[in-house]
Structures are given as C-alpha cells and as structure tokens.
Coordinates of N, CA and C in Angstrom, one line a residue:
M1 N 75.8 66.7 49.5 CA 76.4 65.6 50.2 C 76.3 65.9 51.7
L2 N 75.9 65.0 52.5 CA 75.7 65.2 54.0 C 77.0 64.9 54.7
T3 N 77.9 65.8 54.9 CA 79.2 65.6 55.5 C 79.4 66.5 56.6
S4 N 80.5 66.3 57.3 CA 81.0 67.1 58.4 C 79.9 67.3 59.4
N5 N 79.7 68.6 59.9 CA 78.8 68.9 61.0 C 77.6 69.6 60.5
S6 N 77.1 69.4 59.3 CA 75.9 70.1 58.8 C 74.7 69.6 59.6
P7 N 73.8 70.4 60.0 CA 72.6 70.0 60.8 C 71.9 68.8 60.2
V8 N 71.6 68.9 58.9 CA 70.9 67.8 58.2 C 71.7 66.5 58.3
G9 N 73.0 66.6 58.0 CA 73.8 65.4 58.1 C 73.9 64.8 59.4
V10 N 74.0 65.6 60.5 CA 74.0 65.1 61.9 C 72.6 64.4 62.2
G11 N 71.5 65.0 61.7 CA 70.2 64.4 62.0 C 70.0 63.1 61.2
V12 N 70.4 63.0 60.0 CA 70.3 61.8 59.2 C 71.2 60.7 59.8
R13 N 72.4 61.0 60.2 CA 73.2 60.0 60.8 C 72.7 59.5 62.1
G14 N 71.9 60.3 62.8 CA 71.3 59.8 64.1 C 70.1 59.0 63.9
M15 N 69.5 58.9 62.7 CA 68.3 58.2 62.5 C 68.4 56.7 62.7
P16 N 69.4 56.0 62.3 CA 69.5 54.5 62.5 C 69.5 54.1 64.0
F17 N 70.1 54.9 64.8 CA 70.1 54.6 66.2 C 68.7 54.8 66.8
A18 N 68.0 55.9 66.4 CA 66.7 56.2 66.9 C 65.7 55.1 66.4
F19 N 65.7 54.7 65.2 CA 64.8 53.7 64.7 C 65.2 52.4 65.3
G20 N 66.4 52.1 65.6 CA 66.8 50.9 66.3 C 66.3 50.8 67.7
T21 N 66.3 52.0 68.4 CA 65.8 52.0 69.8 C 64.3 51.8 69.8
F22 N 63.6 52.5 68.8 CA 62.1 52.3 68.7 C 61.8 50.8 68.4
T23 N 62.5 50.2 67.5 CA 62.3 48.8 67.2 C 62.6 47.9 68.3
G24 N 63.7 48.1 69.1 CA 64.0 47.3 70.2 C 62.9 47.4 71.3
C25 N 62.4 48.6 71.6 CA 61.3 48.7 72.5 C 60.1 47.9 72.1
F26 N 59.7 48.0 70.8 CA 58.5 47.4 70.3 C 58.7 45.8 70.4
I27 N 59.8 45.3 69.9 CA 60.0 43.9 69.9 C 60.1 43.3 71.4
S28 N 60.8 44.0 72.3 CA 60.9 43.5 73.6 C 59.6 43.5 74.4
L29 N 58.7 44.5 74.2 CA 57.5 44.6 74.8 C 56.5 43.5 74.3
I30 N 56.6 43.1 73.0 CA 55.9 42.0 72.5 C 56.3 40.7 73.1
F31 N 57.7 40.5 73.2 CA 58.2 39.3 73.8 C 57.9 39.1 75.2
I32 N 57.8 40.3 76.0 CA 57.4 40.2 77.4 C 56.0 39.6 77.5
S33 N 55.1 40.0 76.6 CA 53.7 39.4 76.6 C 53.7 38.0 76.2
W34 N 54.5 37.6 75.2 CA 54.5 36.2 74.7 C 55.2 35.3 75.7
F35 N 56.3 35.7 76.3 CA 57.0 34.8 77.2 C 56.6 34.9 78.6
R36 N 55.6 35.8 78.9 CA 55.2 36.1 80.2 C 56.3 36.5 81.1
G37 N 56.6 35.7 82.1 CA 57.6 36.1 83.1 C 59.0 35.7 82.8
H38 N 59.2 35.0 81.7 CA 60.6 34.5 81.3 C 61.3 35.6 80.6
V39 N 61.8 36.6 81.4 CA 62.4 37.8 80.8 C 63.9 37.8 80.9
K40 N 64.5 36.9 81.6 CA 65.9 36.9 81.9 C 66.7 36.9 80.6
W41 N 66.4 36.0 79.7 CA 67.2 35.9 78.4 C 66.9 37.0 77.5
L42 N 65.6 37.6 77.6 CA 65.3 38.7 76.8 C 66.1 39.9 77.1
V43 N 66.3 40.2 78.4 CA 67.1 41.3 78.9 C 68.6 41.0 78.6
F44 N 69.0 39.8 78.8 CA 70.4 39.4 78.5 C 70.7 39.6 77.1
I45 N 69.9 39.2 76.2 CA 70.2 39.4 74.7 C 70.2 40.9 74.4
S46 N 69.3 41.6 74.9 CA 69.3 43.1 74.7 C 70.5 43.7 75.2
S47 N 71.0 43.3 76.4 CA 72.2 43.9 77.0 C 73.4 43.5 76.2
V48 N 73.5 42.3 75.6 CA 74.6 41.9 74.8 C 74.6 42.8 73.5
L49 N 73.4 42.9 72.9 CA 73.3 43.7 71.6 C 73.8 45.2 71.9
M50 N 73.3 45.7 73.0 CA 73.7 47.1 73.4 C 75.2 47.2 73.6
T51 N 75.8 46.2 74.3 CA 77.2 46.3 74.6 C 78.1 46.1 73.3
V52 N 77.7 45.1 72.5 CA 78.4 44.8 71.3 C 78.3 46.0 70.3
G53 N 77.0 46.5 70.2 CA 76.8 47.5 69.2 C 77.6 48.8 69.6
C54 N 77.5 49.2 70.8 CA 78.2 50.4 71.2 C 79.7 50.2 71.2
G55 N 80.2 49.0 71.5 CA 81.6 48.8 71.4 C 82.1 48.8 70.0
C56 N 81.3 48.3 69.1 CA 81.7 48.2 67.7 C 81.7 49.6 67.0
L57 N 81.1 50.6 67.7 CA 81.1 51.9 67.2 C 82.6 52.5 67.2
S58 N 83.4 51.8 68.0 CA 84.8 52.3 68.0 C 85.5 52.0 66.7
L59 N 84.9 51.2 65.8 CA 85.5 50.9 64.5 C 85.2 52.0 63.5
A60 N 84.4 53.0 63.9 CA 84.1 54.1 62.9 C 85.4 54.9 62.6
R61 N 85.5 55.2 61.3 CA 86.6 56.0 60.8 C 86.1 57.0 59.8
V62 N 86.9 57.9 59.4 CA 86.5 58.9 58.4 C 86.0 58.3 57.1
D63 N 86.5 57.2 56.7 CA 86.2 56.6 55.4 C 85.2 55.4 55.4
N64 N 84.6 55.1 56.6 CA 83.7 54.0 56.6 C 82.4 54.4 57.3
I65 N 81.9 55.6 57.1 CA 80.7 56.1 57.9 C 79.5 55.4 57.5
H66 N 79.4 54.9 56.2 CA 78.2 54.2 55.8 C 78.1 52.8 56.5
A67 N 79.2 52.2 56.8 CA 79.2 50.9 57.4 C 78.7 51.0 58.9
V68 N 78.8 52.2 59.4 CA 78.5 52.4 60.8 C 77.0 52.5 61.0
Y69 N 76.2 52.8 60.0 CA 74.8 52.9 60.1 C 74.2 51.6 60.7
G70 N 74.6 50.4 60.1 CA 74.2 49.1 60.6 C 74.5 48.9 62.1
I71 N 75.7 49.3 62.5 CA 76.1 49.2 63.9 C 75.3 50.0 64.8
L72 N 75.0 51.2 64.3 CA 74.1 52.1 65.1 C 72.7 51.5 65.3
F73 N 72.2 50.9 64.3 CA 70.9 50.2 64.4 C 70.9 49.1 65.4
I74 N 72.0 48.3 65.4 CA 72.1 47.2 66.3 C 72.3 47.7 67.8
A75 N 73.1 48.7 67.9 CA 73.2 49.3 69.3 C 71.9 49.9 69.8
G76 N 71.1 50.5 68.8 CA 69.8 51.0 69.2 C 68.8 49.9 69.6
L77 N 68.9 48.7 68.9 CA 68.1 47.6 69.3 C 68.3 47.2 70.7
G78 N 69.6 47.1 71.1 CA 69.9 46.8 72.5 C 69.4 47.8 73.5
V79 N 69.6 49.0 73.2 CA 69.2 50.1 74.1 C 67.7 50.1 74.3
G80 N 67.0 50.0 73.1 CA 65.5 49.9 73.2 C 65.0 48.7 73.9
G81 N 65.8 47.6 73.7 CA 65.3 46.4 74.4 C 65.5 46.4 75.9
I82 N 66.2 47.4 76.4 CA 66.3 47.5 77.9 C 65.5 48.6 78.4
T83 N 65.5 49.8 77.8 CA 65.0 51.0 78.4 C 63.6 50.9 78.9
V84 N 62.6 50.6 77.9 CA 61.2 50.5 78.3 C 60.9 49.2 79.0
P85 N 61.3 48.0 78.5 CA 61.0 46.8 79.1 C 61.4 46.7 80.6
V86 N 62.6 47.2 80.9 CA 63.0 47.1 82.3 C 62.1 48.0 83.2
S87 N 61.7 49.1 82.7 CA 60.7 49.9 83.5 C 59.4 49.1 83.7
T88 N 59.0 48.4 82.6 CA 57.8 47.6 82.7 C 57.9 46.5 83.7
I89 N 59.1 45.8 83.7 CA 59.3 44.8 84.7 C 59.3 45.3 86.1
A90 N 59.9 46.5 86.3 CA 59.9 47.1 87.6 C 58.5 47.4 88.1
T91 N 57.6 47.8 87.3 CA 56.2 48.0 87.7 C 55.4 46.7 87.9
I92 N 55.9 45.6 87.3 CA 55.2 44.3 87.5 C 55.6 43.7 88.9
V93 N 56.8 43.8 89.3 CA 57.3 43.2 90.5 C 56.9 44.0 91.7
C94 N 56.5 45.3 91.6 CA 56.2 46.1 92.8 C 54.8 45.9 93.2
K95 N 54.4 46.3 94.4 CA 53.0 46.2 94.8 C 52.3 47.4 94.2
G96 N 51.0 47.1 94.0 CA 50.1 48.1 93.3 C 50.2 49.5 93.9
E97 N 50.2 49.6 95.2 CA 50.2 50.9 95.9 C 51.5 51.7 95.7
Y98 N 52.6 51.0 95.2 CA 53.9 51.7 95.0 C 54.2 51.9 93.6
I99 N 53.2 51.6 92.7 CA 53.6 51.7 91.3 C 54.0 53.1 90.8
A100 N 53.4 54.1 91.4 CA 53.7 55.5 91.0 C 55.1 55.8 91.4
T101 N 55.5 55.4 92.6 CA 56.8 55.6 93.2 C 57.9 54.9 92.3
I102 N 57.6 53.6 92.0 CA 58.6 52.8 91.2 C 58.7 53.4 89.8
T103 N 57.6 53.9 89.2 CA 57.7 54.5 87.9 C 58.6 55.8 88.0
A104 N 58.4 56.6 89.0 CA 59.2 57.8 89.2 C 60.7 57.4 89.4
L105 N 60.9 56.4 90.1 CA 62.3 56.0 90.4 C 63.0 55.5 89.1
T106 N 62.2 54.8 88.2 CA 62.9 54.3 87.0 C 63.3 55.5 86.1
F107 N 62.4 56.5 86.1 CA 62.8 57.7 85.3 C 64.0 58.4 86.0
T108 N 64.0 58.5 87.3 CA 65.1 59.1 88.0 C 66.4 58.4 87.7
V109 N 66.4 57.1 87.8 CA 67.6 56.3 87.6 C 68.1 56.5 86.2
R110 N 67.2 56.5 85.2 CA 67.5 56.7 83.8 C 68.2 58.1 83.6
I111 N 67.7 59.1 84.2 CA 68.2 60.4 84.0 C 69.6 60.6 84.7
V112 N 69.6 60.1 86.0 CA 70.9 60.2 86.7 C 72.0 59.3 86.1
G113 N 71.6 58.1 85.6 CA 72.5 57.3 84.9 C 73.0 57.9 83.6
G114 N 72.1 58.6 82.9 CA 72.5 59.2 81.7 C 73.5 60.4 82.0
A115 N 73.2 61.1 83.1 CA 74.1 62.2 83.4 C 75.5 61.7 83.8
V116 N 75.5 60.7 84.6 CA 76.8 60.1 85.0 C 77.6 59.6 83.8
G117 N 76.9 58.8 82.9 CA 77.5 58.3 81.7 C 78.0 59.4 80.8
Y118 N 77.2 60.4 80.6 CA 77.7 61.5 79.8 C 78.9 62.2 80.3
T119 N 78.9 62.4 81.6 CA 80.1 63.0 82.3 C 81.3 62.2 82.1
V120 N 81.2 60.9 82.2 CA 82.4 60.0 82.1 C 82.8 60.0 80.6
Y121 N 81.9 59.8 79.7 CA 82.3 59.7 78.3 C 82.9 61.0 77.8
Y122 N 82.2 62.1 78.2 CA 82.7 63.4 77.7 C 84.1 63.7 78.2
N123 N 84.4 63.4 79.5 CA 85.7 63.7 80.0 C 86.8 62.8 79.4
V124 N 86.4 61.6 79.1 CA 87.4 60.7 78.5 C 87.6 61.2 77.0
F125 N 86.5 61.5 76.3 CA 86.7 61.9 75.0 C 87.4 63.2 74.9
A126 N 87.1 64.2 75.7 CA 87.8 65.5 75.7 C 89.2 65.4 75.9
H127 N 89.6 64.5 76.9 CA 91.0 64.3 77.2 C 91.8 63.8 76.0
K128 N 91.2 62.8 75.4 CA 91.9 62.2 74.2 C 91.9 63.1 73.0
L129 N 90.8 63.9 72.9 CA 90.7 64.8 71.7 C 91.8 65.9 71.7
V130 N 92.0 66.4 72.9 CA 93.1 67.5 73.0 C 94.4 67.0 72.5
S131 N 94.8 65.8 73.0 CA 96.1 65.3 72.5 C 96.1 64.9 71.1
E132 N 95.0 64.4 70.6 CA 94.9 64.0 69.1 C 94.9 65.2 68.2
L133 N 94.2 66.3 68.6 CA 94.3 67.5 67.8 C 95.6 68.1 67.8
K134 N 96.3 68.1 68.9 CA 97.7 68.7 69.0 C 98.6 67.9 68.1
E135 N 98.5 66.6 68.1 CA 99.4 65.7 67.4 C 99.0 65.7 65.9
V136 N 97.8 65.3 65.6 CA 97.4 65.1 64.2 C 97.2 66.4 63.4
L137 N 96.4 67.4 64.0 CA 96.2 68.6 63.3 C 97.4 69.5 63.4
G138 N 98.1 69.5 64.5 CA 99.3 70.4 64.6 C 100.3 69.9 63.6
M139 N 100.6 68.7 63.4 CA 101.5 68.2 62.5 C 101.1 68.5 61.0
E140 N 99.8 68.4 60.8 CA 99.3 68.7 59.5 C 99.5 70.2 59.1
C141 N 99.3 71.1 60.1 CA 99.6 72.5 59.9 C 101.0 72.7 59.5
V142 N 101.9 72.1 60.2 CA 103.3 72.2 59.9 C 103.7 71.7 58.5
R143 N 103.0 70.6 58.2 CA 103.3 70.0 56.9 C 102.8 70.9 55.7
L144 N 101.7 71.7 56.0 CA 101.2 72.6 55.0 C 101.9 73.9 55.0
G145 N 102.9 74.1 55.8 CA 103.6 75.3 55.9 C 103.1 76.4 56.8
I146 N 102.2 76.0 57.7 CA 101.6 76.9 58.7 C 102.5 76.7 60.0
T147 N 103.3 77.7 60.3 CA 104.3 77.6 61.4 C 104.0 78.6 62.5
N148 N 103.1 79.6 62.3 CA 102.7 80.5 63.3 C 102.0 79.9 64.4
P149 N 102.6 79.9 65.6 CA 101.9 79.2 66.8 C 100.5 79.7 67.1
T150 N 100.3 81.0 66.9 CA 99.0 81.6 67.2 C 97.9 81.0 66.2
L151 N 98.4 81.0 64.9 CA 97.5 80.5 63.8 C 97.2 79.0 64.0
I152 N 98.2 78.2 64.4 CA 98.0 76.8 64.6 C 97.0 76.6 65.8
A153 N 97.1 77.4 66.9 CA 96.2 77.3 68.0 C 94.8 77.7 67.6
Q154 N 94.6 78.7 66.7 CA 93.3 79.0 66.2 C 92.7 77.9 65.5
V155 N 93.4 77.3 64.6 CA 92.9 76.1 63.8 C 92.5 75.0 64.7
I156 N 93.3 74.7 65.7 CA 93.0 73.6 66.7 C 91.7 74.0 67.5
N157 N 91.6 75.2 68.0 CA 90.5 75.6 68.8 C 89.2 75.6 68.0
L158 N 89.2 76.1 66.7 CA 88.1 76.1 65.9 C 87.6 74.7 65.5
T159 N 88.6 73.8 65.3 CA 88.2 72.4 65.0 C 87.6 71.8 66.2
A160 N 88.2 72.0 67.4 CA 87.6 71.4 68.6 C 86.2 71.9 68.9
A161 N 85.9 73.1 68.5 CA 84.5 73.6 68.6 C 83.6 73.3 67.4
S162 N 84.1 72.5 66.5 CA 83.4 72.1 65.3 C 83.0 73.3 64.4
L163 N 83.8 74.4 64.5 CA 83.6 75.6 63.7 C 84.6 75.6 62.5
V164 N 84.5 74.5 61.7 CA 85.5 74.3 60.6 C 85.3 75.3 59.5
K165 N 84.2 75.8 59.3 CA 84.0 76.8 58.2 C 84.8 78.1 58.5
E166 N 84.9 78.4 59.7 CA 85.6 79.7 60.1 C 87.1 79.6 59.8
I167 N 87.6 78.3 59.8 CA 89.1 78.1 59.5 C 89.4 78.7 58.1
R168 N 88.5 78.6 57.2 CA 88.7 79.1 55.8 C 89.0 80.5 55.7
Y169 N 88.6 81.3 56.7 CA 88.8 82.8 56.7 C 90.0 83.2 57.5
L170 N 90.8 82.3 58.0 CA 92.0 82.6 58.7 C 93.1 83.0 57.6
P171 N 94.0 83.9 58.0 CA 95.0 84.4 57.0 C 95.9 83.2 56.6
G172 N 96.1 83.2 55.2 CA 97.0 82.2 54.6 C 96.4 80.9 54.4
I173 N 95.1 80.8 54.6 CA 94.4 79.5 54.4 C 93.6 79.5 53.1
N174 N 94.0 78.8 52.1 CA 93.3 78.7 50.8 C 92.3 77.5 50.8
E175 N 91.6 77.3 49.8 CA 90.6 76.2 49.7 C 91.2 74.8 49.9
N176 N 92.3 74.6 49.2 CA 93.0 73.3 49.3 C 93.5 73.0 50.7
T177 N 94.2 74.0 51.3 CA 94.7 73.9 52.6 C 93.6 73.7 53.6
W178 N 92.5 74.4 53.5 CA 91.3 74.2 54.3 C 90.8 72.8 54.3
A179 N 90.6 72.3 53.1 CA 90.1 70.9 53.0 C 91.0 69.9 53.7
Q180 N 92.3 70.1 53.6 CA 93.2 69.1 54.2 C 93.2 69.3 55.7
L181 N 93.0 70.5 56.2 CA 93.0 70.7 57.6 C 91.7 70.1 58.2
V182 N 90.6 70.3 57.5 CA 89.3 69.7 57.9 C 89.4 68.2 58.0
L183 N 90.1 67.6 57.0 CA 90.2 66.1 57.0 C 91.1 65.7 58.2
A184 N 92.2 66.4 58.5 CA 93.0 66.1 59.6 C 92.2 66.2 60.9
G185 N 91.4 67.2 61.0 CA 90.6 67.4 62.2 C 89.6 66.2 62.4
Q186 N 89.0 65.8 61.3 CA 88.1 64.6 61.3 C 88.8 63.4 61.8
T187 N 90.1 63.2 61.3 CA 90.9 62.1 61.7 C 91.2 62.1 63.2
A188 N 91.5 63.3 63.7 CA 91.7 63.4 65.1 C 90.5 63.1 66.0
F189 N 89.3 63.5 65.5 CA 88.1 63.2 66.2 C 87.8 61.6 66.2
S190 N 88.1 61.0 65.0 CA 87.8 59.6 64.9 C 88.8 58.8 65.7
N191 N 90.0 59.3 66.0 CA 90.9 58.7 66.8 C 90.6 58.8 68.3
A192 N 89.8 59.9 68.7 CA 89.5 60.1 70.1 C 88.2 59.4 70.5
Y193 N 87.2 59.3 69.6 CA 85.9 58.7 69.9 C 86.0 57.3 70.4
P194 N 86.8 56.4 69.9 CA 86.8 55.0 70.4 C 86.9 54.9 71.8
W195 N 87.7 55.8 72.5 CA 87.9 55.6 73.9 C 86.6 55.8 74.7
A196 N 85.7 56.6 74.2 CA 84.4 56.7 74.9 C 83.6 55.4 74.7
Y197 N 83.7 54.8 73.5 CA 83.0 53.5 73.3 C 83.6 52.4 74.1
Y198 N 84.9 52.5 74.3 CA 85.5 51.5 75.2 C 85.0 51.5 76.6
C199 N 84.7 52.7 77.1 CA 84.1 52.9 78.4 C 82.7 52.3 78.5
S200 N 82.0 52.5 77.4 CA 80.6 52.0 77.3 C 80.6 50.5 77.4
V201 N 81.6 49.8 77.0 CA 81.7 48.3 77.1 C 81.7 47.9 78.6
G202 N 82.4 48.7 79.4 CA 82.4 48.4 80.8 C 81.1 48.5 81.5
F203 N 80.3 49.5 81.1 CA 79.0 49.7 81.7 C 78.1 48.6 81.1
G204 N 78.2 48.3 79.8 CA 77.4 47.2 79.2 C 77.7 45.9 79.9
A205 N 78.9 45.6 80.2 CA 79.2 44.3 80.8 C 78.6 44.2 82.1
V206 N 78.4 45.2 82.9 CA 77.7 45.2 84.2 C 76.3 44.9 84.0
S207 N 75.7 45.5 82.9 CA 74.2 45.2 82.6 C 74.0 43.8 82.2
V208 N 75.0 43.2 81.4 CA 74.9 41.8 81.0 C 74.9 40.9 82.2
L209 N 75.9 41.2 83.1 CA 76.0 40.4 84.3 C 74.7 40.5 85.2
A210 N 74.2 41.7 85.4 CA 73.1 41.9 86.2 C 71.8 41.2 85.7
S211 N 71.7 41.1 84.3 CA 70.5 40.5 83.7 C 70.4 39.0 84.1
L212 N 71.6 38.4 84.4 CA 71.6 37.0 84.7 C 70.9 36.7 86.1
F213 N 70.8 37.7 86.9 CA 70.2 37.5 88.2 C 68.7 37.7 88.2
L214 N 68.1 38.0 87.1 CA 66.6 38.2 87.0 C 65.9 36.8 87.2
E215 N 64.9 36.8 87.9 CA 64.1 35.6 88.2 C 62.9 35.5 87.4
D216 N 62.2 34.4 87.4 CA 61.0 34.1 86.7 C 59.9 35.0 87.3
L217 N 59.2 35.7 86.4 CA 58.1 36.6 86.9 C 56.7 36.1 86.5
T218 N 56.6 34.8 86.1 CA 55.4 34.3 85.6 C 54.2 34.5 86.6
E219 N 54.5 34.2 87.9 CA 53.4 34.3 88.9 C 53.0 35.7 89.1
M220 N 53.8 36.7 88.8 CA 53.5 38.1 89.0 C 52.7 38.7 87.8
M221 N 52.7 38.0 86.7 CA 52.0 38.6 85.5 C 50.7 37.9 85.3
D222 N 49.6 38.7 85.5 CA 48.2 38.3 85.3 C 47.5 39.3 84.6
D223 N 46.2 39.2 84.5 CA 45.4 40.1 83.7 C 44.8 41.3 84.6
S224 N 45.2 41.4 85.8 CA 44.7 42.5 86.6 C 45.2 43.8 86.2
V225 N 44.4 44.8 86.4 CA 44.8 46.2 86.0 C 45.0 46.9 87.4
V226 N 46.2 47.4 87.6 CA 46.5 48.0 88.9 C 45.6 49.2 89.3
A227 N 45.4 50.0 88.3 CA 44.6 51.2 88.5 C 43.2 50.9 88.9
M228 N 42.6 49.9 88.2 CA 41.2 49.5 88.5 C 41.2 48.8 89.9
Q229 N 42.2 48.0 90.2 CA 42.2 47.2 91.4 C 42.3 48.2 92.6
W230 N 43.1 49.2 92.4 CA 43.3 50.2 93.5 C 42.0 51.0 93.7
A231 N 41.3 51.3 92.6 CA 40.1 52.1 92.7 C 39.0 51.2 93.4
N232 N 38.9 49.9 93.1 CA 37.9 49.1 93.7 C 38.2 48.9 95.2
E233 N 39.5 48.8 95.6 CA 39.8 48.7 97.0 C 39.5 50.0 97.7
N234 N 39.8 51.1 97.1 CA 39.5 52.4 97.7 C 38.0 52.6 97.9
R235 N 37.2 52.1 96.9 CA 35.8 52.3 97.0 C 35.2 51.4 98.1
E236 N 35.7 50.2 98.2 CA 35.3 49.3 99.3 C 35.6 49.9 100.6
S237 N 36.8 50.5 100.7 CA 37.2 51.1 102.0 C 36.3 52.2 102.4
N238 N 35.9 53.0 101.4 CA 35.1 54.2 101.7 C 33.7 53.7 102.1
Q239 N 33.2 52.7 101.4 CA 31.9 52.1 101.8 C 31.9 51.6 103.2
Q240 N 32.9 50.9 103.6 CA 33.0 50.4 105.0 C 33.0 51.5 106.0
E241 N 33.8 52.6 105.7 CA 33.8 53.7 106.6 C 32.5 54.4 106.7
S242 N 31.7 54.5 105.6 CA 30.4 55.1 105.6 C 29.4 54.3 106.4
S243 N 29.4 53.0 106.3 CA 28.5 52.2 107.0 C 28.8 52.2 108.5
S244 N 30.0 52.3 108.8 CA 30.3 52.3 110.3 C 30.0 53.7 110.9

C-alpha cells in the first residue's frame, strides 16, 4: 500500500499533476494554432482552472487522498495551459531580432516566480505546521500517556522532518502507539497545508485578471519562420556590404 512518505507513494501521487500539466500544454498549443490570435479566453480559462484546482487542494484530508487525484489533474491542466503557451505568445509579439532575449526572459520570470512562490508557500506552511504539530501531536502524546517533554519534542521534531519510522524506536513507543502518533502527525500536516493553497488563490486571481488584458494577436501570427527570416536578412546585408 502506497502510504505516508514512501518514495514510490510520493511519486505515484505526483503523477496526476504531471500528466495534467503535459495535457494542458498540448491542448493549449493546439488551440493557439486553431484560434490564431484569439488567445485571451484560452489563457483566461487556463488561469481559472489553475486557480480553482490549486485552491481545491485545500480540501485534501487524511481520509480522502484518492479524491484529490482528480483535483491535481485539473490544477495541472491549468498550469500547463499557461506555462508553455504564454512563452509562445511572448515570442509571437516580440520582434524577430529580440526573440532570444524574450525567450530567456520568460525562463527567468518562471524561475524567479517559482522561487518567490516557493518561499511564500513554505513560510506560511512551516508557520502553520509548527502550531498544528504542537497542538494535535502534542495532545495525542499526552492522551497516549507520553508525558516526558523531551520525548514529546522528539516525536514532534521527527514528524516535522517526515522521519516517522524513527519514532517507532523511541523509548516507550510500541506498534499501536506509533500508528496513532503517525496518524496524528498526518492530521497536523493536513491541517497546515490548506493555508499554502489559500495563498495560491491570491496569485491565481492576479493571473486571471491579467489574462483579461490580452489583445488579439491575429495580425502577428503568420507563416513566417523567424530564424529563416533573420538568416535571409543577414545574408542580404552581407551581400550588400560585399558589393560596396
């Protein structure tokens, strides 16, 4: 059974989001070609899916993990529908000679944005997790007859580091006690995670609002290939210099 923090379990639970992201990229890129420059509503719908999907992840609890797979896929659809298509749109609207710079900027913005987002989410999550572990796991230790402050602190620290197997080897912890402590730790994590997803709704709302300001790109989308166009212009320039 794929539970807790086993490497295989973590990998399997991450697959719906990964497949959703891939599917979102694939569908959005097809729609960009079909709808030509009418991309406003495509980006808007993707932003809404991303915001709603990530926000609904706050509904995850210890006992409904299977229901979350569908939500992860929807969130991935939204993320995939924005990530690559927005980079494509950026290269469409820029001049040919700046395409390399714009491409580099899109990667930079993505990386910097990810770092900022991770920092915000992690700090919010860590702040909430500390209080939840002290309250939920600390009370569970007392209920199970564990009153040694040092032992309680060890249980909390090991749970916070996801080293739940090591709790089993602490003095006075039997198999039944260990199972209940792990469940209490999972409950504390599930109580802390929603706050990170609440923050994601704020970022998502900004992306939804920004998508409404996209204009029609029909006139900018043609069958020209920028690399070939640049090569031809460069060749013509060299020929003129040689003749002169």
